[in-house]
Tab-separated table of C-alpha atoms in Angstrom:
chain	number	residue	atom	x	y	z
A	1	MET	CA	178.271	140.704	44.450
A	2	ARG	CA	181.028	140.110	46.826
A	3	ASP	CA	178.674	141.983	49.813
A	4	LEU	CA	175.727	141.423	47.931
A	5	ALA	CA	176.918	137.517	49.461
A	6	ALA	CA	178.608	138.881	52.591
A	7	GLY	CA	174.542	140.446	53.413
A	8	MET	CA	172.969	137.422	52.895
A	9	LYS	CA	175.884	135.342	55.187
A	10	TYR	CA	175.831	137.723	57.666
A	11	LEU	CA	171.883	137.637	57.487
A	12	VAL	CA	172.001	133.106	57.659
A	13	GLU	CA	174.943	133.942	60.595
A	14	GLY	CA	172.826	135.411	62.562
A	15	GLN	CA	169.907	133.050	62.604
A	16	LYS	CA	172.382	130.411	63.055
A	17	TRP	CA	173.384	132.134	66.654
A	18	VAL	CA	170.177	132.343	68.287
A	19	ALA	CA	170.319	128.804	66.839
A	20	ARG	CA	173.112	128.000	69.092
A	21	HIS	CA	171.249	130.458	71.905
A	22	GLY	CA	168.443	129.558	72.445
A	23	ARG	CA	167.273	131.443	75.737
A	24	TRP	CA	168.412	134.448	73.567
A	25	TRP	CA	166.328	133.722	70.978
A	26	GLY	CA	163.466	133.364	73.246
A	27	PHE	CA	164.511	136.057	74.543
A	28	GLY	CA	164.388	137.865	71.831
A	29	MET	CA	160.849	137.295	70.696
A	30	LEU	CA	159.009	138.889	73.438
A	31	PRO	CA	159.004	142.919	72.086
A	32	ALA	CA	157.993	141.435	68.482
A	33	LEU	CA	155.506	139.099	70.238
A	34	LEU	CA	154.035	141.601	72.389
A	35	THR	CA	154.529	144.511	69.340
A	36	LEU	CA	152.009	141.756	67.293
A	37	VAL	CA	149.504	141.189	69.472
A	38	GLY	CA	149.241	145.248	69.758
A	39	TYR	CA	148.920	145.692	66.143
A	40	ALA	CA	146.615	142.654	66.422
A	41	VAL	CA	144.036	144.069	68.367
A	42	ALA	CA	144.697	147.747	67.423
A	43	LEU	CA	143.629	146.526	63.974
A	44	ALA	CA	140.883	144.258	64.677
A	45	PHE	CA	139.521	147.633	65.814
A	46	LEU	CA	139.990	149.517	62.786
A	47	GLY	CA	137.772	147.043	61.105
A	48	GLY	CA	135.559	146.904	63.354
A	49	TRP	CA	134.826	150.884	63.421
A	50	SER	CA	136.077	151.222	59.945
A	51	LYS	CA	132.451	151.234	58.710
A	52	ASP	CA	131.226	153.061	61.126
A	53	LEU	CA	134.086	155.980	60.520
A	54	ALA	CA	133.284	155.418	56.502
A	55	GLY	CA	129.483	156.655	57.431
A	56	TRP	CA	130.895	159.302	59.878
A	57	ALA	CA	132.888	160.574	57.731
A	58	THR	CA	129.990	160.832	54.320
A	59	PRO	CA	126.628	162.865	55.658
A	60	PHE	CA	126.573	164.178	52.673
A	61	ALA	CA	126.178	160.025	50.834
A	62	ASP	CA	122.955	159.577	54.046
A	63	HIS	CA	120.038	160.021	51.393
A	64	TRP	CA	121.917	157.763	48.687
A	65	GLY	CA	119.690	154.967	47.393
A	66	SER	CA	120.582	151.561	47.159
A	67	PRO	CA	123.719	150.245	46.336
A	68	TRP	CA	125.606	154.155	45.435
A	69	GLN	CA	125.484	154.857	48.804
A	70	SER	CA	126.784	151.373	50.435
A	71	LEU	CA	129.370	151.199	47.813
A	72	LEU	CA	130.909	154.535	48.591
A	73	ARG	CA	130.945	153.288	52.565
A	74	ASP	CA	132.282	149.957	51.988
A	75	ALA	CA	135.110	151.115	49.329
A	76	LEU	CA	136.064	153.912	52.043
A	77	ALA	CA	136.364	151.663	55.171
A	78	ALA	CA	138.242	149.339	52.391
A	79	ILE	CA	141.066	152.325	52.072
A	80	VAL	CA	140.737	152.787	55.390
A	81	PHE	CA	141.467	149.579	56.675
A	82	GLY	CA	143.763	148.939	54.240
A	83	GLY	CA	145.696	152.116	54.747
A	84	GLY	CA	145.773	150.846	58.451
A	85	LEU	CA	148.031	147.993	57.880
A	86	LEU	CA	149.623	149.608	55.149
A	87	LEU	CA	150.947	151.533	58.086
A	88	SER	CA	151.567	148.920	60.103
A	89	LEU	CA	153.587	146.417	57.719
A	90	LEU	CA	155.972	150.256	57.142
A	91	THR	CA	156.527	151.222	60.749
A	92	PHE	CA	156.264	146.779	62.437
A	93	THR	CA	160.497	146.827	62.915
A	94	ALA	CA	160.462	150.061	64.197
A	95	VAL	CA	158.074	150.236	66.691
A	96	THR	CA	159.088	146.981	68.012
A	97	LEU	CA	162.522	148.328	68.232
A	98	LEU	CA	161.395	150.813	70.011
A	99	VAL	CA	159.671	148.338	72.544
A	100	GLY	CA	162.557	146.219	72.783
A	101	GLN	CA	165.156	148.634	72.593
A	102	PRO	CA	166.451	146.799	76.366
A	103	PHE	CA	166.383	143.773	74.863
A	104	TYR	CA	168.061	144.443	72.033
A	105	GLU	CA	171.063	146.036	73.030
A	106	ALA	CA	171.132	143.543	75.757
A	107	LEU	CA	171.576	141.213	72.581
A	108	CYS	CA	173.924	142.827	70.792
A	109	ALA	CA	176.008	142.795	73.797
A	110	LYS	CA	175.631	138.769	74.674
A	111	VAL	CA	176.364	139.175	70.551
A	112	ASP	CA	179.629	140.909	70.546
A	113	GLU	CA	181.166	139.207	73.978
A	114	THR	CA	180.786	135.658	71.794
A	115	GLU	CA	182.401	137.135	69.312
A	116	GLY	CA	185.215	138.995	70.645
A	117	GLY	CA	186.474	142.733	70.829
A	118	ALA	CA	183.414	144.713	72.392
A	119	PRO	CA	183.011	147.785	71.936
A	120	THR	CA	182.431	150.400	75.131
A	121	PRO	CA	178.791	151.170	75.230
A	122	PRO	CA	178.746	155.274	75.558
A	123	GLU	CA	177.271	155.412	79.402
A	124	SER	CA	173.243	157.087	79.103
A	125	PRO	CA	170.542	156.255	81.283
A	126	LEU	CA	167.659	154.340	79.350
A	127	TRP	CA	165.125	157.341	78.726
A	128	ARG	CA	167.915	159.240	76.317
A	129	GLU	CA	168.623	155.981	74.373
A	130	LEU	CA	164.417	155.482	73.936
A	131	VAL	CA	164.674	159.633	72.826
A	132	ILE	CA	167.480	158.937	70.496
A	133	ALA	CA	165.414	155.560	69.238
A	134	VAL	CA	162.443	157.577	68.623
A	135	ARG	CA	164.208	159.888	66.417
A	136	ASP	CA	166.460	157.892	64.501
A	137	SER	CA	162.944	155.587	63.758
A	138	VAL	CA	161.268	158.977	62.561
A	139	TYR	CA	164.818	159.931	60.693
A	140	VAL	CA	164.427	156.784	58.721
A	141	LEU	CA	160.480	156.779	58.664
A	142	VAL	CA	160.456	160.304	56.813
A	143	ARG	CA	162.884	158.843	54.123
A	144	VAL	CA	160.912	155.516	53.531
A	145	ALA	CA	157.653	157.899	53.007
A	146	ALA	CA	159.756	160.045	50.375
A	147	PHE	CA	160.524	157.212	48.101
A	148	GLY	CA	157.578	155.722	48.811
A	149	VAL	CA	156.017	158.948	47.098
A	150	LEU	CA	158.059	158.963	44.822
A	151	LEU	CA	158.049	155.106	43.811
A	152	PHE	CA	153.729	155.275	44.271
A	153	ALA	CA	154.185	158.246	41.186
A	154	CYS	CA	156.414	156.008	38.901
A	155	GLY	CA	154.063	153.298	39.692
A	156	PHE	CA	151.639	154.840	36.937
A	157	ILE	CA	154.522	155.095	34.244
A	158	PRO	CA	153.544	151.920	32.026
A	159	VAL	CA	155.331	149.258	32.166
A	160	ILE	CA	158.368	150.274	33.860
A	161	GLY	CA	154.828	151.348	36.460
A	162	GLN	CA	154.718	147.430	36.702
A	163	THR	CA	157.922	145.820	36.589
A	164	VAL	CA	161.236	147.380	37.969
A	165	VAL	CA	159.249	150.120	40.480
A	166	PRO	CA	157.843	147.457	42.657
A	167	VAL	CA	161.280	145.541	42.877
A	168	LEU	CA	162.479	148.936	43.518
A	169	GLY	CA	160.219	149.125	46.024
A	170	PHE	CA	161.620	145.839	47.895
A	171	LEU	CA	165.215	147.578	47.620
A	172	VAL	CA	164.635	150.605	49.045
A	173	SER	CA	162.626	148.900	51.934
A	174	GLY	CA	165.202	145.967	51.982
A	175	PHE	CA	167.980	149.277	52.430
A	176	PHE	CA	165.941	150.509	55.338
A	177	LEU	CA	165.015	147.966	57.200
A	178	THR	CA	169.259	147.452	57.258
A	179	VAL	CA	169.635	150.736	58.693
A	180	GLU	CA	166.802	150.393	61.569
A	181	LEU	CA	168.722	146.882	62.438
A	182	ALA	CA	171.726	147.580	62.630
A	183	ALA	CA	170.449	150.401	64.669
A	184	VAL	CA	171.497	149.434	68.392
A	185	ALA	CA	174.533	147.724	67.029
A	186	LEU	CA	175.944	151.010	65.734
A	187	GLN	CA	174.289	153.384	68.512
A	188	ARG	CA	176.505	151.430	70.797
A	189	ARG	CA	179.529	152.342	68.905
A	190	GLY	CA	178.894	155.929	68.867
A	191	VAL	CA	177.655	156.401	65.355
A	192	PRO	CA	175.489	158.710	64.853
A	193	GLN	CA	171.945	157.853	62.470
A	194	PRO	CA	173.255	160.296	59.437
A	195	GLU	CA	176.786	158.459	59.378
A	196	ARG	CA	174.670	154.936	59.481
A	197	ILE	CA	173.269	155.340	56.470
A	198	ARG	CA	176.078	157.261	55.081
A	199	LEU	CA	178.379	154.094	56.096
A	200	LEU	CA	175.337	151.507	54.110
A	201	ARG	CA	175.260	153.215	51.579
A	202	ALA	CA	178.952	153.110	50.903
A	203	ARG	CA	178.255	149.021	51.385
A	204	LEU	CA	175.329	149.122	49.433
A	205	GLY	CA	175.336	145.257	48.173
A	206	LEU	CA	175.690	144.014	51.738
A	207	ALA	CA	172.530	146.754	53.018
A	208	LEU	CA	170.970	145.210	50.527
A	209	GLY	CA	172.030	141.482	50.406
A	210	PHE	CA	171.233	141.053	54.138
A	211	GLY	CA	167.592	143.841	54.161
A	212	THR	CA	165.929	142.687	51.189
A	213	PRO	CA	166.075	139.009	51.614
A	214	LEU	CA	164.047	139.995	54.752
A	215	ILE	CA	161.844	142.259	54.106
A	216	LEU	CA	160.257	139.529	51.453
A	217	ALA	CA	159.980	137.484	54.565
A	218	PHE	CA	158.825	140.231	57.521
A	219	LEU	CA	155.375	139.904	54.984
A	220	ILE	CA	154.519	137.151	56.623
A	221	PRO	CA	153.936	138.408	60.579
A	222	LEU	CA	154.595	134.879	61.799
A	223	VAL	CA	157.940	134.803	60.293
A	224	THR	CA	158.817	138.846	61.506
A	225	VAL	CA	158.489	137.340	65.094
A	226	LEU	CA	160.062	134.106	64.386
A	227	ALA	CA	163.350	135.847	63.123
A	228	MET	CA	163.714	139.255	64.531
A	229	PRO	CA	166.305	138.008	67.046
A	230	GLY	CA	168.465	136.083	64.187
A	231	ALA	CA	168.141	139.516	62.423
A	232	VAL	CA	169.228	141.570	65.252
A	233	ALA	CA	172.183	139.242	65.910
A	234	GLY	CA	172.965	139.155	62.396
A	235	ALA	CA	172.161	142.729	61.832
A	236	THR	CA	175.579	142.678	64.637
A	237	LEU	CA	177.737	140.530	62.640
A	238	LEU	CA	177.383	142.922	60.100
A	239	ALA	CA	177.719	146.430	61.830
A	240	ARG	CA	180.939	144.702	63.563
A	241	ASP	CA	181.905	144.695	59.773
A	242	LEU	CA	181.479	147.884	59.103
A	243	VAL	CA	182.869	149.541	62.311
A	244	PRO	CA	185.366	146.939	63.576
A	245	ALA	CA	185.540	147.258	67.775
A	246	GLU	CA	189.758	148.402	68.016
A	247	GLU	CA	191.512	146.042	70.023
A	248	GLU	CA	192.644	147.670	73.710
A	249	PRO	CA	196.401	145.847	74.180
A	250	SER	CA	196.461	144.078	77.139
A	251	PRO	CA	197.810	145.059	80.523
A	252	SER	CA	200.655	141.702	80.560
A	253	SER	CA	201.681	142.614	76.611
A	254	ASP	CA	202.268	146.514	78.271
A	255	THR	CA	203.903	145.376	81.178
A	256	ALA	CA	206.365	142.657	78.878
A	257	ALA	CA	207.000	145.749	76.525
A	258	ALA	CA	207.737	147.516	79.291
A	259	ASP	CA	210.075	145.592	80.682
A	260	THR	CA	212.231	145.102	77.691
A	261	ASP	CA	212.893	148.491	77.861
A	262	ILE	CA	213.806	150.275	81.416
A	263	THR	CA	216.583	148.572	82.838
A	264	PRO	CA	217.184	148.881	86.656
A	265	VAL	CA	219.321	151.818	88.118
A	266	GLY	CA	222.692	150.932	89.116
A	267	ALA	CA	222.633	147.679	86.750
A	268	GLN	CA	224.636	147.715	83.566
A	269	PRO	CA	223.282	147.088	80.513
A	270	VAL	CA	223.339	143.997	78.482
A	271	PRO	CA	226.316	144.384	75.739
A	272	GLY	CA	224.504	145.422	72.193
A	273	SER	CA	221.253	145.503	73.912
A	274	PRO	CA	219.322	149.467	73.783
A	275	HIS	CA	220.512	151.545	77.171
A	276	ALA	CA	224.251	150.200	75.747
A	277	ALA	CA	224.316	152.471	73.177
A	278	SER	CA	222.944	155.539	75.213
């Protein structure tokens, strides 16, 4: 329960962070806004062409009488559009993170900078980071699809399919949403994708407390755009909990330590000091 509450706290703290840094909030909204516009245009085209697509896919119904032809093709058009809408919901976050990789990399770096103990990210060109982001997103989406098929099959079980399965669906979606959002910050810390999933699975309450409320909020597209910068900031704070940055000793402290251990040539050791014993 403590991790569950901590996950919710990181979600709130991330939104507070972007509220205190308004410029970064607007900066972080740009990728989500661009992705939303792109998805809206694609869905508008799909809605306009779904009936034509249904007619093309059912030539055998050309000679059917009314109302059977219309019922079949309208149902098929609705299924096509519904499938496109579901696919957009499942992939929106992954595509937003891919489009906004440079934006969210900068946002994560700023959060680390303001919170202290920022890691030194691995040196790699932008194209390589994008390739890694695509690979990691596919890695996650394949697992989400596998769980989706399993939960869909379980949905036909009486009672359980109408009560337990929807809850499990939100929990699974929340977990993998946390995996995706924390990917940028954990990639900066040199943590590969399988290791990220292992870390979050070991802190399951933390991942669910962060991702499940967010997946419910992300069902509303406009909220997705507004909350995405805070979600990335909160995921960075969560990543700092999972993989704390190692504090490097400052040069001044090293010099001070060296000064206490070295006796100048020709000088007499002070009685009682470690050098006097030698």
